Coordinates of C-alpha atoms (C1' of nucleotides) in Angstrom, one line a residue:
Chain A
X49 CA 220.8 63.4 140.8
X50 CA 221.0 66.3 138.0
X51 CA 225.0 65.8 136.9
X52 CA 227.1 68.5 135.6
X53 CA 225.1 71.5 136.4
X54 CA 226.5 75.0 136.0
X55 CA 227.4 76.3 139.5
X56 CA 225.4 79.1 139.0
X57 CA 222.6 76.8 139.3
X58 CA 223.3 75.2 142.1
X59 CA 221.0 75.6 145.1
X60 CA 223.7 76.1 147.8
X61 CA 225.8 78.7 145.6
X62 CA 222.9 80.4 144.8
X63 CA 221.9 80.1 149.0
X64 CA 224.8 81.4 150.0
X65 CA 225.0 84.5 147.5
X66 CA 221.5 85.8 148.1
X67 CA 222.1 85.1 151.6
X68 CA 225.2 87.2 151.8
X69 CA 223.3 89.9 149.6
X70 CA 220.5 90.0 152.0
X71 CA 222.6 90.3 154.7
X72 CA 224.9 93.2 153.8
X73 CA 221.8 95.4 152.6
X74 CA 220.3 94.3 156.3
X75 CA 223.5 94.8 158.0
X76 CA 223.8 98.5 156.2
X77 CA 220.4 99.4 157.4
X78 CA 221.0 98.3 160.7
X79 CA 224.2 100.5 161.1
X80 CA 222.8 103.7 162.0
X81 CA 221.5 102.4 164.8
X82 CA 224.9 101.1 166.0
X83 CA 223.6 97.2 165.7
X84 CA 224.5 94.6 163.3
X85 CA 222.7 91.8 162.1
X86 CA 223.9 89.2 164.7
X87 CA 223.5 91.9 167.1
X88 CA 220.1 92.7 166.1
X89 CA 219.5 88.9 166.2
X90 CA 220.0 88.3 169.8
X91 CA 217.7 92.1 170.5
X92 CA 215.1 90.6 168.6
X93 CA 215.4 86.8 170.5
X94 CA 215.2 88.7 173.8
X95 CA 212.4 91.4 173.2
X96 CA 209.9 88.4 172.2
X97 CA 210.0 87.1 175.3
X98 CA 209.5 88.9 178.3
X99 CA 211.0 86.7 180.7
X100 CA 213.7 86.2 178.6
X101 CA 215.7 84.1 176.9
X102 CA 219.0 81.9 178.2
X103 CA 222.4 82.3 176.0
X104 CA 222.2 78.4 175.6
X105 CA 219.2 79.0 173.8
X106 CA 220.3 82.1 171.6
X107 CA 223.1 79.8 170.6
X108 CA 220.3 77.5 169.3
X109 CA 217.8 79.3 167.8
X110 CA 220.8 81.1 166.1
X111 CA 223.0 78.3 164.7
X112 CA 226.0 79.6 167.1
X113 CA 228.2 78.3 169.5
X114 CA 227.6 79.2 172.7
X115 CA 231.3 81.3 173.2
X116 CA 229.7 83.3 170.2
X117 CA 226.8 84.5 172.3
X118 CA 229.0 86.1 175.5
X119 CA 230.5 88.7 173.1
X120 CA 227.3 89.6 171.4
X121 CA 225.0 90.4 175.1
X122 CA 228.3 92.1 176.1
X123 CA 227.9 94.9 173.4
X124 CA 224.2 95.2 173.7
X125 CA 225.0 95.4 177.5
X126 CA 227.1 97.6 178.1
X127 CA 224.7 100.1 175.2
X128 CA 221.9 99.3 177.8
X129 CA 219.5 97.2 175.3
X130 CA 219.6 94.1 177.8
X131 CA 220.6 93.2 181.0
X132 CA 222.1 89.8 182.1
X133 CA 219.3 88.6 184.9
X134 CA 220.3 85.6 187.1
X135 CA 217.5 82.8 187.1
X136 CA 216.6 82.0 190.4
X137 CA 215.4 79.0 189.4
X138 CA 218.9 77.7 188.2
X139 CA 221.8 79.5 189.0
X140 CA 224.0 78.6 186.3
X141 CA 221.6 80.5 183.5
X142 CA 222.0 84.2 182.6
X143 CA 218.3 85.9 181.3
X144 CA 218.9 88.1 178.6
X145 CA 216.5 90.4 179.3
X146 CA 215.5 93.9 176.6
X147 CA 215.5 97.1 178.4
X148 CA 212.5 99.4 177.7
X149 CA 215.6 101.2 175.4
X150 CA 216.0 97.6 173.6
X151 CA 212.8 97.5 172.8
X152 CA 212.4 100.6 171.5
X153 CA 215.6 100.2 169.7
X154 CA 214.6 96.5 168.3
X155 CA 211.7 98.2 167.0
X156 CA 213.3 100.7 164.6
X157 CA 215.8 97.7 163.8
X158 CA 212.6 95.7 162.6
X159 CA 211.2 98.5 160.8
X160 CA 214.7 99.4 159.1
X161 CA 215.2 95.6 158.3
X162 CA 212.4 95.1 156.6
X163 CA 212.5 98.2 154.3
X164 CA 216.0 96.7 153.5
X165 CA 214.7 93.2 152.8
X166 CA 211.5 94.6 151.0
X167 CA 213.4 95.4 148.3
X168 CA 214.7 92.1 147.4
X169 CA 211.3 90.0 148.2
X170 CA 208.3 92.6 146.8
X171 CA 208.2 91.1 143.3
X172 CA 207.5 87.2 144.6
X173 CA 204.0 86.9 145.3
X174 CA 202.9 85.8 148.4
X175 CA 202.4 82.3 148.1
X176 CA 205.9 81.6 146.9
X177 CA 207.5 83.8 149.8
X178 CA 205.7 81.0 151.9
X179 CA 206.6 78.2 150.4
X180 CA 210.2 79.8 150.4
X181 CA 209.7 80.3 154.3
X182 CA 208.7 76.7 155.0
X183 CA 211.3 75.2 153.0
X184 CA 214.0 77.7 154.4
X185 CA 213.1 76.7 157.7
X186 CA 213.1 73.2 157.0
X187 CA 216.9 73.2 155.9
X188 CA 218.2 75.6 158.5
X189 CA 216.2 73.7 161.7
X190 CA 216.8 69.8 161.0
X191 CA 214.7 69.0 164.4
X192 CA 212.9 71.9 165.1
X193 CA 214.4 73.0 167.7
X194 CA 212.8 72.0 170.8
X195 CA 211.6 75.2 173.4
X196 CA 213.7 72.7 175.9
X197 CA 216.9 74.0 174.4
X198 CA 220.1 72.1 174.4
X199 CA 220.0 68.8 175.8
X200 CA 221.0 67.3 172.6
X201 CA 224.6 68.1 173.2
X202 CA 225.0 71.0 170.3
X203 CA 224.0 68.5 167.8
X204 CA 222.4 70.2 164.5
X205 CA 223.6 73.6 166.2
X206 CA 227.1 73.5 164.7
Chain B
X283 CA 204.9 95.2 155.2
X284 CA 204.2 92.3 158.0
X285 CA 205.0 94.4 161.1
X286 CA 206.1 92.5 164.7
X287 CA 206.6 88.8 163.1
X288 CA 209.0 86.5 165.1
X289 CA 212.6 86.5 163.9
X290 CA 212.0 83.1 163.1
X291 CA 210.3 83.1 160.4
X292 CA 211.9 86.3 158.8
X293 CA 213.2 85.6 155.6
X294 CA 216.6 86.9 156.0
X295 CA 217.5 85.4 158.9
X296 CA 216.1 82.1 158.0
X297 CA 218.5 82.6 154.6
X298 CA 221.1 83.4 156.3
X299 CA 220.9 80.1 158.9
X300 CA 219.9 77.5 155.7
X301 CA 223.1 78.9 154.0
X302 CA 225.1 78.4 156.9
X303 CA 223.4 74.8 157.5
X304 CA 223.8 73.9 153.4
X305 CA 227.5 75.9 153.2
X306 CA 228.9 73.7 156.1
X307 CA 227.7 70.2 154.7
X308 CA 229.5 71.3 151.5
X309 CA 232.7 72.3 153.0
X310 CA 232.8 68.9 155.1
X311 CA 232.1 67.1 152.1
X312 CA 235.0 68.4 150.0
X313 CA 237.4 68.9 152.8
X314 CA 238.9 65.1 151.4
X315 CA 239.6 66.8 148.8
X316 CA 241.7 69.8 149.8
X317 CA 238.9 72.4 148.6
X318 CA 236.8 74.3 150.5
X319 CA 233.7 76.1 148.8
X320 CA 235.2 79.3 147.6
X321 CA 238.1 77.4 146.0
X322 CA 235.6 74.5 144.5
X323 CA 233.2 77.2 143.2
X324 CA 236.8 78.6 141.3
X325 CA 237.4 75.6 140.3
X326 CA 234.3 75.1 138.8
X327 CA 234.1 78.2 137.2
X328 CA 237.1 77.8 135.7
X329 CA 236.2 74.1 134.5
X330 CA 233.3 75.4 132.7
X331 CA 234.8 77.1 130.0
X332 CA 237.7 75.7 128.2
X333 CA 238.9 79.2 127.4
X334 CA 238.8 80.2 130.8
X335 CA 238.2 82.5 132.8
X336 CA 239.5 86.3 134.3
X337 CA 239.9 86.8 137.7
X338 CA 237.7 90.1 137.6
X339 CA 234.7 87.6 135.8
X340 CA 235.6 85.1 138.9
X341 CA 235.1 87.7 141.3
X342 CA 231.9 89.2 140.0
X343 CA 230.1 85.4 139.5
X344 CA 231.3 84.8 143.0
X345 CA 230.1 88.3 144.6
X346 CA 233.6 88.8 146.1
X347 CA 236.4 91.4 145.5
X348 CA 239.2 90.6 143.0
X349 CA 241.6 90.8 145.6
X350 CA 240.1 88.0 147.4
X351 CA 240.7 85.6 144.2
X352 CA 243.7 85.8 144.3
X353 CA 244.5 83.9 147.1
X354 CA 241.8 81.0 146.0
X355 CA 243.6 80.7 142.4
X356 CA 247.4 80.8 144.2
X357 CA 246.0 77.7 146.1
X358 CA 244.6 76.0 142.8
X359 CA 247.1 76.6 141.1
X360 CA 249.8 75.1 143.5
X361 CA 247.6 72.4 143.8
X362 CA 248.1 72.2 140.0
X363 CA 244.0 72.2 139.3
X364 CA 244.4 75.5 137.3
X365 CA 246.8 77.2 135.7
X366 CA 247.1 80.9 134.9
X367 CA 247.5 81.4 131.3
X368 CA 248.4 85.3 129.7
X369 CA 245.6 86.4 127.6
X370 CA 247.3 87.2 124.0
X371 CA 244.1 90.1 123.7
X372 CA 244.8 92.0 126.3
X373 CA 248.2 91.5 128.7
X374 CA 246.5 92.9 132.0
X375 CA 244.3 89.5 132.1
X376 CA 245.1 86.2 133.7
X377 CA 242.7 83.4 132.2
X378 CA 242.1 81.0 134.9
X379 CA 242.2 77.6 133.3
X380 CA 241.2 74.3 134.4
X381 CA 244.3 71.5 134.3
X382 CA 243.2 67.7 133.2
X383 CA 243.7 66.9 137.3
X384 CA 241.5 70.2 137.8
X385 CA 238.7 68.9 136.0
X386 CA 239.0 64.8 137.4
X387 CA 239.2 67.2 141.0
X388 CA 236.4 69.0 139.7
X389 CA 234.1 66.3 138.5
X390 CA 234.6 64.5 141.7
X391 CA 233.7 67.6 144.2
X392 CA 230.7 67.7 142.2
X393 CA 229.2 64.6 142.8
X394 CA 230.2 64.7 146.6
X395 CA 228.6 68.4 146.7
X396 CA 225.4 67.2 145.1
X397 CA 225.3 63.9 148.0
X398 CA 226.2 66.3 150.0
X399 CA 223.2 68.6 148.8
X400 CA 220.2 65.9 148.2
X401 CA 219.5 65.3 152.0
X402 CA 218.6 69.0 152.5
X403 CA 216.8 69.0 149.6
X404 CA 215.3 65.7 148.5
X405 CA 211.8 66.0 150.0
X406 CA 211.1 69.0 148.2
X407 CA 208.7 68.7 145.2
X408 CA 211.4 69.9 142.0
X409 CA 208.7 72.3 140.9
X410 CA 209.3 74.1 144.3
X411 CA 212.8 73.9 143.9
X412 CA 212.6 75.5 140.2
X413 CA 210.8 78.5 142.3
X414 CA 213.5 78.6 144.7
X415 CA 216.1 78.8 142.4
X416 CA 214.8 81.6 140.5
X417 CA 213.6 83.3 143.1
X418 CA 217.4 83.3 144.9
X419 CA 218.9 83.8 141.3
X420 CA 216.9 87.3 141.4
X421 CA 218.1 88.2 144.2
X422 CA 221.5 87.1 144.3
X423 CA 222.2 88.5 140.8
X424 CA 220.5 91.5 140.4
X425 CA 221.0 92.7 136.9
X426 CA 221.9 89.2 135.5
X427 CA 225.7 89.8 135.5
X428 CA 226.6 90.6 131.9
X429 CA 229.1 88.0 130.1
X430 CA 231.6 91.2 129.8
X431 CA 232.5 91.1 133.2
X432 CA 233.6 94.1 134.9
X433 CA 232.3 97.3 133.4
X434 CA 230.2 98.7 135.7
X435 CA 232.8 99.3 138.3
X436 CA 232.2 96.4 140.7
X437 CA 228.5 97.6 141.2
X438 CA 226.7 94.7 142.7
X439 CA 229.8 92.6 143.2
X440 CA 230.2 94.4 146.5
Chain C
dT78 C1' 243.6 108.1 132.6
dA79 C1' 241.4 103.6 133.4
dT80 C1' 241.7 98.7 134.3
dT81 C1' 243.7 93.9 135.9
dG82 C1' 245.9 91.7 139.1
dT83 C1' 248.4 92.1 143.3
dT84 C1' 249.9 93.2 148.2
dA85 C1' 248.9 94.7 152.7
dT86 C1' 246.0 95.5 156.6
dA87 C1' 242.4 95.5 159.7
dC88 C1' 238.2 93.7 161.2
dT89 C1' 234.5 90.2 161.5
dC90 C1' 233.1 85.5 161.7
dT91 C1' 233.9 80.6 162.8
dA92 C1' 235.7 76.7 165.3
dT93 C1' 237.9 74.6 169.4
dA94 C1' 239.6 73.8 173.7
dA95 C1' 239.9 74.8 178.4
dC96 C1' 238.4 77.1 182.6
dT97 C1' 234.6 78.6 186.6
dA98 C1' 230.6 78.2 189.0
dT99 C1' 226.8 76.0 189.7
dA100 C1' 223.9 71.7 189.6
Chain D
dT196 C1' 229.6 64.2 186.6
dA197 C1' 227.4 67.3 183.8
dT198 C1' 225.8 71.9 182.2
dA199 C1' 225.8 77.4 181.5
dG200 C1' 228.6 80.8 180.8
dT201 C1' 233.2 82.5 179.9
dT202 C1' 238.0 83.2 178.1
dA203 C1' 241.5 82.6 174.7
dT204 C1' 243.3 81.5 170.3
dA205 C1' 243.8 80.4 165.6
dG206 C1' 241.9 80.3 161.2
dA207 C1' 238.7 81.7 157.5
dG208 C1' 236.0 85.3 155.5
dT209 C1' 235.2 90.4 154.4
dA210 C1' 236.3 95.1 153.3
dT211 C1' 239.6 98.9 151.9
dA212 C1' 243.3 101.2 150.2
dA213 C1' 247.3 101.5 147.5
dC214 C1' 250.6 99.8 143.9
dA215 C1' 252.8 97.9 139.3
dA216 C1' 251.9 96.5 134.6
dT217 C1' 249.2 97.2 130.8
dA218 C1' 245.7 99.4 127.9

DNA sequence: TATTGTTATACTCTATAACTATA
DNA sequence: TATAGTTATAGAGTATAACAATA
C-alpha cells in the first residue's frame, strides 16, 4: 500500500515500542509485589475462574508455548498464589487454581497495573480507547480463541 | 479507573500480545533476507537520511541502550548494508550510513514488511488507523524525541 | 568532567525437540 | 496414536556496569 514510509510511522514499530513502554512501567509496578507481568498474567487467568484454568489453555489465551507456562505456575506455586489441582475428569490436565492469598495478591496487582497504565491511556477519550481495544484484539486473537482450547494444534498460538 | 475487568480486554496486555502477533509476521517475512526487526529498523533508520545517522540517535528512535546497537550495526555492516563513517564534527561519533546494497536491502524489506503488515491491518477503516497511530506514537514517544539526540541522559530511552 | 561507542556479564524471553503419563 | 505437562537447551532480547577515546 503506502510505499516509503518513515519507520517511525509504521504501525508495527510503533506496536512494538508502546508495547514494550507499557510493559516495563507495568512490570515496575508489579515488582513490589514480587510478580512480573507474565506472572501476573497467568494470577489474573486463574483468579477469573474459580474452577480454574488448564496450562494448555494459559498457553492460549497468552500467545505461549505451553513449556513457557510450567515455569511460570512453578514460581507462583511455590509463593502459594496457586495450586496445581488434578482434574478428575481427565487425568492428564493440571487446574491452576488462585489461593485465597492469590487473590488477594492479583487484586493489588490489578489495582497497581492500572495506576501504571493510567498514565499512558488518560488523555484518549473513551471512544478511541475502545476502538483501540477491538482492533487490538482483533490482531492479537486471529480466531478468537475458542473456550475449547487447543485442538487446533498450537496454530495462531505461536 | 475500570476496576475487576477481565485480562482480556486490558489494554496492556492486549498490546503486548498484538505486538508479539505483528513482530513475529515481520521477522518471518524478512528472515529471506538475513534481517531480523531490530537490524531492519537500523537499517531503515540509517537509509533515511543520507547523512546518516549516530548510534546514540539509533538507540533513542529504537528505545534501546547504545550498547545494544552495537551489535545490530557490526551485523550490517559485515553484511556491507552500512558502513560506519567518522563524523569530521565531532570524533567520538560513528555516522551509520546506508551502502547502495543497504538501500536495494532496504527498499526490499520494506515492501515484504508492509505484505507482511496489510493482512493484520487491512480491514481496518484508515481513519481508525490514523487514531491508532497517534495514539501509540504518544505513548511510545513520550516527549517527541528531539532531533538532537541524547541530551537528556537516556531519559525515556530506558 | 561529560559523552560516544564499546566490551562484558547476567538475566529474561523465545523457540524447539524430546520425554512421561495419561487418554 | 494422540494430548497435557514437563525437561532441556540454544538463541534472541534486555539491563547494568565499566572502560577507552574524544570533547
Amino acid at each position: 500500500m503506502s510505499t516509503n514510509h518513515p519507520l517511525a510511522e509504521d504501525l508495527g514499530f510503533l506496536l512494538s515500542r508502546a508495547s514494550g513502554v507499557v510493559a516495563r512501567s507495568a512490570s515496575a509496578s508489579l515488582a513490589p509485589l514480587g510478580l512480573r507481568v507474565r506472572s501476573y498474567s497467568v494470577l489474573a487467568f486463574a483468579g477469573e475462574d474459580s474452577a480454574g484454568v488448564t496450562q494448555r489453555r494459559l498457553a492460549a489465551l497468552m500467545g505461549l508455548d505451553p513449556s513457557q507456562v510450567v515455569a511460570l505456575v512453578d514460581d507462583l506455586e511455590s509463593s502459594g498464589l496457586v495450586t496445581r489441582a488434578p482434574d478428575p475428569t481427565d487425568r492428564r490436565n493440571k487446574l491452576i487454581i488462585a489461593t485465597e492469598k492469590g487473590h488477594r495478591i492479583r487484586e493489588e496487582a490489578q489495582q497497581r497495573v492500572d495506576r501504571a497504565q493510567s498514565g499512558h491511556f488518560d488523555g484518549v477519550p473513551q471512544q478511541h480507547l475502545e476502538q483501540l481495544r477491538s482492533m487490538l484484539r482483533r490482531i492479537a486473537i486471529p480466531e478468537e480463541v475458542p473456550a475449547g482450547s487447543g485442538t487446533e494444534s498450537a496454530s495462531g498460538a505461536q
